[in-house]
PDB file of C-alpha atoms in Angstrom:
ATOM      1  CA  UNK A   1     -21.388  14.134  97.985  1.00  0.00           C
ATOM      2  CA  UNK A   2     -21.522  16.531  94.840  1.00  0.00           C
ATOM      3  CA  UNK A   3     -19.606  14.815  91.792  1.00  0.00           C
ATOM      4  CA  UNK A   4     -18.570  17.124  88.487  1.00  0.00           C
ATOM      5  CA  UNK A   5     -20.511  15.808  85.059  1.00  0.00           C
ATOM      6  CA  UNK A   6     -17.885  14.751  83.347  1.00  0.00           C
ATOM      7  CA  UNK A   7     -18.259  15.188  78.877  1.00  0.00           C
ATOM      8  CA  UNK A   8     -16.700  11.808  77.522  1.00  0.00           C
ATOM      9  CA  UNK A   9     -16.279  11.915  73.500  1.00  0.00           C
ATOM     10  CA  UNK A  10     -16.447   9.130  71.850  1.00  0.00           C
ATOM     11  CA  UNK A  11     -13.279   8.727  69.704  1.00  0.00           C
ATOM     12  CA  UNK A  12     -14.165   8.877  66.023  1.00  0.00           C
ATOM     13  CA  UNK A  13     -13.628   5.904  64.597  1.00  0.00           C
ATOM     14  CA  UNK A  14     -11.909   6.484  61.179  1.00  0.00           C
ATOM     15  CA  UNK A  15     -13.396   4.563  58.213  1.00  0.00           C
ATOM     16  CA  UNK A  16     -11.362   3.548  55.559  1.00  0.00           C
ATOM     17  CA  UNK A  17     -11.904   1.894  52.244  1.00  0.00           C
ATOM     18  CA  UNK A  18      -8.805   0.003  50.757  1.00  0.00           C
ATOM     19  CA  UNK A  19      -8.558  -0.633  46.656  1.00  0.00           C
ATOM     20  CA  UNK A  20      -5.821  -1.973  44.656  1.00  0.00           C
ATOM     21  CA  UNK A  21      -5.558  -0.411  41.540  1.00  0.00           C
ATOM     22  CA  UNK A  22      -4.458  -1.524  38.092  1.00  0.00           C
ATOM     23  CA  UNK A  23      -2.707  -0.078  34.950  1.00  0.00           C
ATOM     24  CA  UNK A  24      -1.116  -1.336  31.541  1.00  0.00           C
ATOM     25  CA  UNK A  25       0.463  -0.237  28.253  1.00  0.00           C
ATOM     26  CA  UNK A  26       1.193  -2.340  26.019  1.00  0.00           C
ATOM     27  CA  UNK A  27       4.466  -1.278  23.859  1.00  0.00           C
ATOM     28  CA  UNK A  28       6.297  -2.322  20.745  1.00  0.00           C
ATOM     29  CA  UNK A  29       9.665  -3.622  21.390  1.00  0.00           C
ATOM     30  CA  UNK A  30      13.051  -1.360  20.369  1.00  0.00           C
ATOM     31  CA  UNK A  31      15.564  -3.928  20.989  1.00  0.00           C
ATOM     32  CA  UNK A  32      16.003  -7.336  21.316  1.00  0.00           C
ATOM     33  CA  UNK A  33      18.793  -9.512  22.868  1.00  0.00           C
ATOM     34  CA  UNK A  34      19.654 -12.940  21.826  1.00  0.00           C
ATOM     35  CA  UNK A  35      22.295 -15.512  23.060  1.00  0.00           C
ATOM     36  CA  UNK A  36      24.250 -17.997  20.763  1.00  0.00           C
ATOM     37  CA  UNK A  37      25.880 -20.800  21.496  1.00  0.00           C
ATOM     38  CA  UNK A  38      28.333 -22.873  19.939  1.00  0.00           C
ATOM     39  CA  UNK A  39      28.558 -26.586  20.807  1.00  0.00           C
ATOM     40  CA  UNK A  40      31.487 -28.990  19.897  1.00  0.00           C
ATOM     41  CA  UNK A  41      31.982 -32.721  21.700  1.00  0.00           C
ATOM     42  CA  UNK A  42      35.916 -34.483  21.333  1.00  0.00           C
ATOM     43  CA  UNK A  43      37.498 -37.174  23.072  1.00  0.00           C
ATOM     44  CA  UNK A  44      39.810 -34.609  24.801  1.00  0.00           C
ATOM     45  CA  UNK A  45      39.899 -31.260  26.043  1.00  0.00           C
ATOM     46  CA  UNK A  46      41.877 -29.525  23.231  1.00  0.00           C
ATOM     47  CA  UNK A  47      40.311 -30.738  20.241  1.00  0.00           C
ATOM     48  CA  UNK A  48      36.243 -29.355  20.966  1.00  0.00           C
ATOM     49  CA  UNK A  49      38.154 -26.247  22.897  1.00  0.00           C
ATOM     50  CA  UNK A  50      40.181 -25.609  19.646  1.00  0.00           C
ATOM     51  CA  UNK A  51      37.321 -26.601  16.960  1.00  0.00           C
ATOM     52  CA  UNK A  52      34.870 -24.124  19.071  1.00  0.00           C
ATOM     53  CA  UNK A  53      36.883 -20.903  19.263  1.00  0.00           C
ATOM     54  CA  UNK A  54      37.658 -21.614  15.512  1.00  0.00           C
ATOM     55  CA  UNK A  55      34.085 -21.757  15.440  1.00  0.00           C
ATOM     56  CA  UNK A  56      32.836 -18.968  17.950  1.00  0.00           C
ATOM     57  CA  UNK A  57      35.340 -16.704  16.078  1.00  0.00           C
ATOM     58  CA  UNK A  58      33.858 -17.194  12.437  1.00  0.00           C
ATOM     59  CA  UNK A  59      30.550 -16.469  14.071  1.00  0.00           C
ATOM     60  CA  UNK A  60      31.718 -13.507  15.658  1.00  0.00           C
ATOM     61  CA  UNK A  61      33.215 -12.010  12.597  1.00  0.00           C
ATOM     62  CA  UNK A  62      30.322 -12.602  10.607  1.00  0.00           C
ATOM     63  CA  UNK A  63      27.643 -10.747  13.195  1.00  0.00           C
ATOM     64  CA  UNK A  64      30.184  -7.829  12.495  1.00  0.00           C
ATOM     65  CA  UNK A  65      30.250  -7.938   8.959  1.00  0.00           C
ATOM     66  CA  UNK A  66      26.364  -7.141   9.399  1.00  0.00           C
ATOM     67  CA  UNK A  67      27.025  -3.900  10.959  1.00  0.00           C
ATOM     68  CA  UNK A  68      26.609  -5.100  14.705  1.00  0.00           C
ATOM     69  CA  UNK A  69      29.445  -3.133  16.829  1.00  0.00           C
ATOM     70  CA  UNK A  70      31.565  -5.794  19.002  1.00  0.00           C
ATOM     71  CA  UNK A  71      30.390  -3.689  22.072  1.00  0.00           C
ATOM     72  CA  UNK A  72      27.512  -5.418  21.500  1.00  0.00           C
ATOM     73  CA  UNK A  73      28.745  -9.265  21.472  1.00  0.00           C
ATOM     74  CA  UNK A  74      29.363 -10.479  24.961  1.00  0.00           C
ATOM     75  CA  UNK A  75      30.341 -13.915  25.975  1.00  0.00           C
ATOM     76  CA  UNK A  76      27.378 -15.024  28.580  1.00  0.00           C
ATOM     77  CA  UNK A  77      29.435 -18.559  29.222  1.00  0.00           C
ATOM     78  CA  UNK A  78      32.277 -20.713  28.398  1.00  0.00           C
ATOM     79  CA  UNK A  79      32.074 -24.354  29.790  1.00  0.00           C
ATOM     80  CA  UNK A  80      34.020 -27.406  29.340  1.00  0.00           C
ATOM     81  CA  UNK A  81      31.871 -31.007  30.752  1.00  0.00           C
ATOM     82  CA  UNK A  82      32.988 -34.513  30.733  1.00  0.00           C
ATOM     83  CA  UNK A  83      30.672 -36.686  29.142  1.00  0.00           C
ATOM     84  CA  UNK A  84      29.024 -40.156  30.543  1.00  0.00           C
ATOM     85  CA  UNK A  85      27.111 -42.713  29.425  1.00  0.00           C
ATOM     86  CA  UNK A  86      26.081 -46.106  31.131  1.00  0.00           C
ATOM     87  CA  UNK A  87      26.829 -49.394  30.246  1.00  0.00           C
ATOM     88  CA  UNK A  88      26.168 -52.608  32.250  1.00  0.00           C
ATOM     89  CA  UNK A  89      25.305 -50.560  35.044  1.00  0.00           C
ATOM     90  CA  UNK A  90      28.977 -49.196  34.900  1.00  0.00           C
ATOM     91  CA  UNK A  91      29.949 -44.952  33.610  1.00  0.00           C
ATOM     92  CA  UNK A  92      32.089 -45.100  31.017  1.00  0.00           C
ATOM     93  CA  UNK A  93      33.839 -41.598  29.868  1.00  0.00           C
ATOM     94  CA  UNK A  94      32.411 -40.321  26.816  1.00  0.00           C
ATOM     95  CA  UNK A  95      34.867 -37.390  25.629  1.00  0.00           C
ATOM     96  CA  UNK A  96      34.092 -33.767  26.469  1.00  0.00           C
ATOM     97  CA  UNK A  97      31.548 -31.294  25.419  1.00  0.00           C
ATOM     98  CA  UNK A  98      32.296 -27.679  25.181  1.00  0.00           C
ATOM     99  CA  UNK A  99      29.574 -24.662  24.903  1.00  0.00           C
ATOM    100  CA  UNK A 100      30.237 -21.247  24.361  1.00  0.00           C
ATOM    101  CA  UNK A 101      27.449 -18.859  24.410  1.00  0.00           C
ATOM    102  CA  UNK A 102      27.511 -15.102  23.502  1.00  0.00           C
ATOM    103  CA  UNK A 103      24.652 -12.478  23.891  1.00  0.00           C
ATOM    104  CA  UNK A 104      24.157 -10.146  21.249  1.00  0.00           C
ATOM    105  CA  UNK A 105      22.160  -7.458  21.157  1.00  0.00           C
ATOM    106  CA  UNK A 106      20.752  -6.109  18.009  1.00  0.00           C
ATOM    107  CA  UNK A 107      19.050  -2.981  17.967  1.00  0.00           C
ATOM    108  CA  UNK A 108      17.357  -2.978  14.459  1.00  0.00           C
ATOM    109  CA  UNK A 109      14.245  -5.679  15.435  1.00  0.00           C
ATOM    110  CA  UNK A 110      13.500  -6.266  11.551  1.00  0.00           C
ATOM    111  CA  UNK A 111      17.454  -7.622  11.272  1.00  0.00           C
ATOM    112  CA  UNK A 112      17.450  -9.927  13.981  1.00  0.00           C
ATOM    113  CA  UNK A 113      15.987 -12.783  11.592  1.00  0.00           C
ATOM    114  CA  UNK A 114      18.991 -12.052   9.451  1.00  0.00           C
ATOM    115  CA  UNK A 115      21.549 -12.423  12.617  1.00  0.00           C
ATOM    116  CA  UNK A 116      19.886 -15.479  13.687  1.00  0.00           C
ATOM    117  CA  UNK A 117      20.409 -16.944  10.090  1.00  0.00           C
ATOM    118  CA  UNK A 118      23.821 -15.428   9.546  1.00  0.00           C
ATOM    119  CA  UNK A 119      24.850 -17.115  12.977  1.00  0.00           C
ATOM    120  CA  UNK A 120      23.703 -20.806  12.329  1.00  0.00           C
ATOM    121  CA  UNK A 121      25.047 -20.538   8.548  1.00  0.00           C
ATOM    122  CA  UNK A 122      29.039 -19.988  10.333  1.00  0.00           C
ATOM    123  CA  UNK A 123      28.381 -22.664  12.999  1.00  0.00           C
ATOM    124  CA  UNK A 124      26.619 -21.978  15.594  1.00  0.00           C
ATOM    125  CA  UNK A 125      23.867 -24.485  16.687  1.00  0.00           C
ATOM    126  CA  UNK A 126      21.764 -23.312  19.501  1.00  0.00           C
ATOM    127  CA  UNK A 127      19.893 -20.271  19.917  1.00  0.00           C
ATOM    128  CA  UNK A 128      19.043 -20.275  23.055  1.00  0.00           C
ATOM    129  CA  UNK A 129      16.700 -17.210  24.137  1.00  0.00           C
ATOM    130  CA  UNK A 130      15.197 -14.100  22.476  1.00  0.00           C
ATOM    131  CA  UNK A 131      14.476 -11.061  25.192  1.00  0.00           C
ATOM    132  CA  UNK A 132      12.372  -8.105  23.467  1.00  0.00           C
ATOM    133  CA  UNK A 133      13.205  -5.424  25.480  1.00  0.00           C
ATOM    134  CA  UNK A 134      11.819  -1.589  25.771  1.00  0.00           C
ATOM    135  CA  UNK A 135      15.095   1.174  25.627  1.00  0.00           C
ATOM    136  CA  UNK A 136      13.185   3.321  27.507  1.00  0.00           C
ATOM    137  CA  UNK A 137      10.477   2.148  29.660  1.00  0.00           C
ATOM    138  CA  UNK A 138       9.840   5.079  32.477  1.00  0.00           C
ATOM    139  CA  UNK A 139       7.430   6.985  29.711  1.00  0.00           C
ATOM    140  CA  UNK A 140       5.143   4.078  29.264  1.00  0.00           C
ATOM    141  CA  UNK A 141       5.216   3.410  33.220  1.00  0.00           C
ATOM    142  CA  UNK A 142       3.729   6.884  34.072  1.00  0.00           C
ATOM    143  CA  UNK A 143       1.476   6.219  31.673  1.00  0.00           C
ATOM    144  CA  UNK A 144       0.384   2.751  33.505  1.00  0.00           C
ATOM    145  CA  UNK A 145       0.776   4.318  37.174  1.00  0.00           C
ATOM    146  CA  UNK A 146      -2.066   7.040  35.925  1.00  0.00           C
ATOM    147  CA  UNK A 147      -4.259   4.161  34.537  1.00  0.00           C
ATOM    148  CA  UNK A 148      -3.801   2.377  37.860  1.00  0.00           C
ATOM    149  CA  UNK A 149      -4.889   5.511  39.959  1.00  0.00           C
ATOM    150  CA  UNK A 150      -7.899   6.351  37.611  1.00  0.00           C
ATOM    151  CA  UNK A 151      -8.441   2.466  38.502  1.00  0.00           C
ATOM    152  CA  UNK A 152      -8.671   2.328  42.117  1.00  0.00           C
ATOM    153  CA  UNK A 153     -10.907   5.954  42.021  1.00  0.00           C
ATOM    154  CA  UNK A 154     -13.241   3.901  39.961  1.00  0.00           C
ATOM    155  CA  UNK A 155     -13.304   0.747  42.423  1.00  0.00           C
ATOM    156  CA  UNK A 156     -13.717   3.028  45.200  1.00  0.00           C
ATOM    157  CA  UNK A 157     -16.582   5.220  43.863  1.00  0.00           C
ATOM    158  CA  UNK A 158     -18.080   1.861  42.780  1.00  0.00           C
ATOM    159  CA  UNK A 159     -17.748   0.358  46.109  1.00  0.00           C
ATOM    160  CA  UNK A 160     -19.445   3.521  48.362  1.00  0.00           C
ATOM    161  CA  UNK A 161     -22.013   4.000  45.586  1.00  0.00           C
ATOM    162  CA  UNK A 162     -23.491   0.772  46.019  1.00  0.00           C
ATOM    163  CA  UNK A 163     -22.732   0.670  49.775  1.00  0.00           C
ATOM    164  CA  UNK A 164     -24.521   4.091  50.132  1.00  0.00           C
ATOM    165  CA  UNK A 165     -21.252   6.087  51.440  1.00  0.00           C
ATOM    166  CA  UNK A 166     -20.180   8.875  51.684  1.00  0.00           C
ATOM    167  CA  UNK A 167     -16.965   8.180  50.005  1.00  0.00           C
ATOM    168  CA  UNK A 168     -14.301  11.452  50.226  1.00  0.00           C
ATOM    169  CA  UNK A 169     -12.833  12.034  47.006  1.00  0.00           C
ATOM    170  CA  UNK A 170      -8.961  12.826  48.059  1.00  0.00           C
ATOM    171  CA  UNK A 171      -7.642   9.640  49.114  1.00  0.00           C
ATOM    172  CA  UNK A 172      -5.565   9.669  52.423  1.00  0.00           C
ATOM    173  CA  UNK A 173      -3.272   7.372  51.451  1.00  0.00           C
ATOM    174  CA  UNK A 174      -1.386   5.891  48.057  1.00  0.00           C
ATOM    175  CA  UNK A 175       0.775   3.242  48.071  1.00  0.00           C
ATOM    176  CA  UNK A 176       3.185   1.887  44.857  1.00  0.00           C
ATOM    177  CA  UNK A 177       3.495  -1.195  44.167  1.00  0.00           C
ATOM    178  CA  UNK A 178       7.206  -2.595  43.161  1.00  0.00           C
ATOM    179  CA  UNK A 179       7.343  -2.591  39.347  1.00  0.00           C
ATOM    180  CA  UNK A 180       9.194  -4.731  37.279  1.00  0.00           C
ATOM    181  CA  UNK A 181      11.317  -4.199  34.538  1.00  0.00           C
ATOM    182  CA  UNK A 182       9.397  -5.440  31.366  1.00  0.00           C
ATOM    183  CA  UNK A 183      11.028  -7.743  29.414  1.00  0.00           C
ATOM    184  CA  UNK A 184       9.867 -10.131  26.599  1.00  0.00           C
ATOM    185  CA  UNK A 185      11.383 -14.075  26.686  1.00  0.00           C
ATOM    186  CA  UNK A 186      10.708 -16.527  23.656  1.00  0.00           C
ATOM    187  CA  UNK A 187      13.207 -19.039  22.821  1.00  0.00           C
ATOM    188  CA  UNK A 188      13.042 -21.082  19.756  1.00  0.00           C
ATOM    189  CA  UNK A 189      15.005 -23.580  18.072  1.00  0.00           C
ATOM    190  CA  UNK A 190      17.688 -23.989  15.484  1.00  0.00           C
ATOM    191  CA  UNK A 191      15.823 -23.927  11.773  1.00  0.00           C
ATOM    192  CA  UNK A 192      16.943 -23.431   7.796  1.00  0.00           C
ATOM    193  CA  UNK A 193      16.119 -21.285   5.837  1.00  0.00           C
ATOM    194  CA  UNK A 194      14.813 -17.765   6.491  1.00  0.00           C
ATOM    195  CA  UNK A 195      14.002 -17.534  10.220  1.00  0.00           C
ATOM    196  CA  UNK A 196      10.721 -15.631  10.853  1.00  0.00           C
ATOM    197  CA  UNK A 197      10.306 -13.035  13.694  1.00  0.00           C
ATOM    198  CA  UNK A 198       6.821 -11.993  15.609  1.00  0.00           C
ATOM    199  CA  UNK A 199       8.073  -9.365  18.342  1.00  0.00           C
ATOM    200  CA  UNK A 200       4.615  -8.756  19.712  1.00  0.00           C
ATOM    201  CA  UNK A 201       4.304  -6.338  22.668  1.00  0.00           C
ATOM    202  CA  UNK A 202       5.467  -6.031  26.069  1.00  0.00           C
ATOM    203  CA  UNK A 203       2.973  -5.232  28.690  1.00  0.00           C
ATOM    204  CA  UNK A 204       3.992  -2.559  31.267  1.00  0.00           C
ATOM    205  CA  UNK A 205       2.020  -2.680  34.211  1.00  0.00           C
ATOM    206  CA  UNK A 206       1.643  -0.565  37.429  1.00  0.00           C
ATOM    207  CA  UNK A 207       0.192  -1.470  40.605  1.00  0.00           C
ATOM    208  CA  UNK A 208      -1.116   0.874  43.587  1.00  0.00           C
ATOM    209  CA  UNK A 209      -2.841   0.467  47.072  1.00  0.00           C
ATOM    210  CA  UNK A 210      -5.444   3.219  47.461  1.00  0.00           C
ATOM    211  CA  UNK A 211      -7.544   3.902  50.916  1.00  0.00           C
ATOM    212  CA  UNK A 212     -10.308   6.861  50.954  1.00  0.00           C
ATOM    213  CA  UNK A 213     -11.844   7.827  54.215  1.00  0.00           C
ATOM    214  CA  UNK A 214     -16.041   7.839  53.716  1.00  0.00           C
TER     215      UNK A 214
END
């Protein structure tokens, strides 16, 4: 019995080298948002509600006697909580607390120790964050995303180099990594006097997934 030769390939196997790539730029804040809150305590409701919109109002006014458009004052949270304390093992009612907070934001960085101070001088009593915050981010990201891909061509060319490889330079693949938008948080406490600000930097980072045949 005669039987044909028959060619069998051998599928090529492709081989892939995978690198994650990194990028940052590190950016001066342009803006900065803060939120203020005004506390008051009573035995009933109307007296801290009353006493803190008195309050929340002359604070208000005074942010826009520095030149900071109302557009820019929001209210963040208005809440009205019983108090309690413990005695003998029993809760006894301890009037009512009221908070009102506002975010501001104040686009002149070099003011904001002013605000601050300004607030807290016309009653307000808590600051409770600062967020630096970049206007217009998508200029420094590009910038990151090519640091990131100059990254992973480095790891890769690293990698077949000492591996002996014949690494391809085009990648075959490039993957993104989801980016955050970079924001700044500090909080800090109530102080007199002249409130000093350090905005530092905010770090913009990008993020890919590279793979290169060899």
């Amino acid at each position: 019995m005669y039987y044909a030769q028959v060619n069998q390939q051998v599928p090529h196997l492709s081989r892939v080298i995978t690198v994650t790539g990194n990028g940052q730029v590190m950016a001066t804040p342009s803006s900065v948002q803060i939120q203020i809150e005004v506390q008051t305590q009573g035995n009933n409701v109307q007296g801290p509600q009353q006493e803190n919109a008195r309050i929340m109002n002359q604070v208000i006014q005074s942010l826009v006697a520095l030149g900071i458009p109302r557009e820019q004052i929001q209210t963040a949270s208005y809440t009205v909580t019983p108090q309690y304390h413990f005695e003998d093992g029993k809760q006894i009612f301890n009037g009512y607390e009221v908070v009102n907070a506002i975010t501001v934001n104040v686009s002149n960085i070099d003011n904001l120790g002013l605000v601050i101070d300004t607030a807290i001088e016309n009653g307000a009593n808590r600051i409770a964050n600062i967020q630096f915050k970049l206007d217009h981010t998508d200029a420094y990201y590009q910038q990151a995303l090519n640091f990131a891909l100059q990254n992973a061509q480095l790891k890769a060319k690293t990698i077949a180099e000492t591996m002996h490889l014949p690494l391809q330079p085009l990648p075959i693949e490039i993957v993104e990594e989801q980016a955050n938008t970079p924001i700044l948080y500090r909080s800090m406490a109530v102080s007199s006097g002249v409130t000093p600000i350090e905005q530092g930097q905010i770090a913009i980072d990008a993020t890919v997934r590279v793979k290169f045949q060899y």
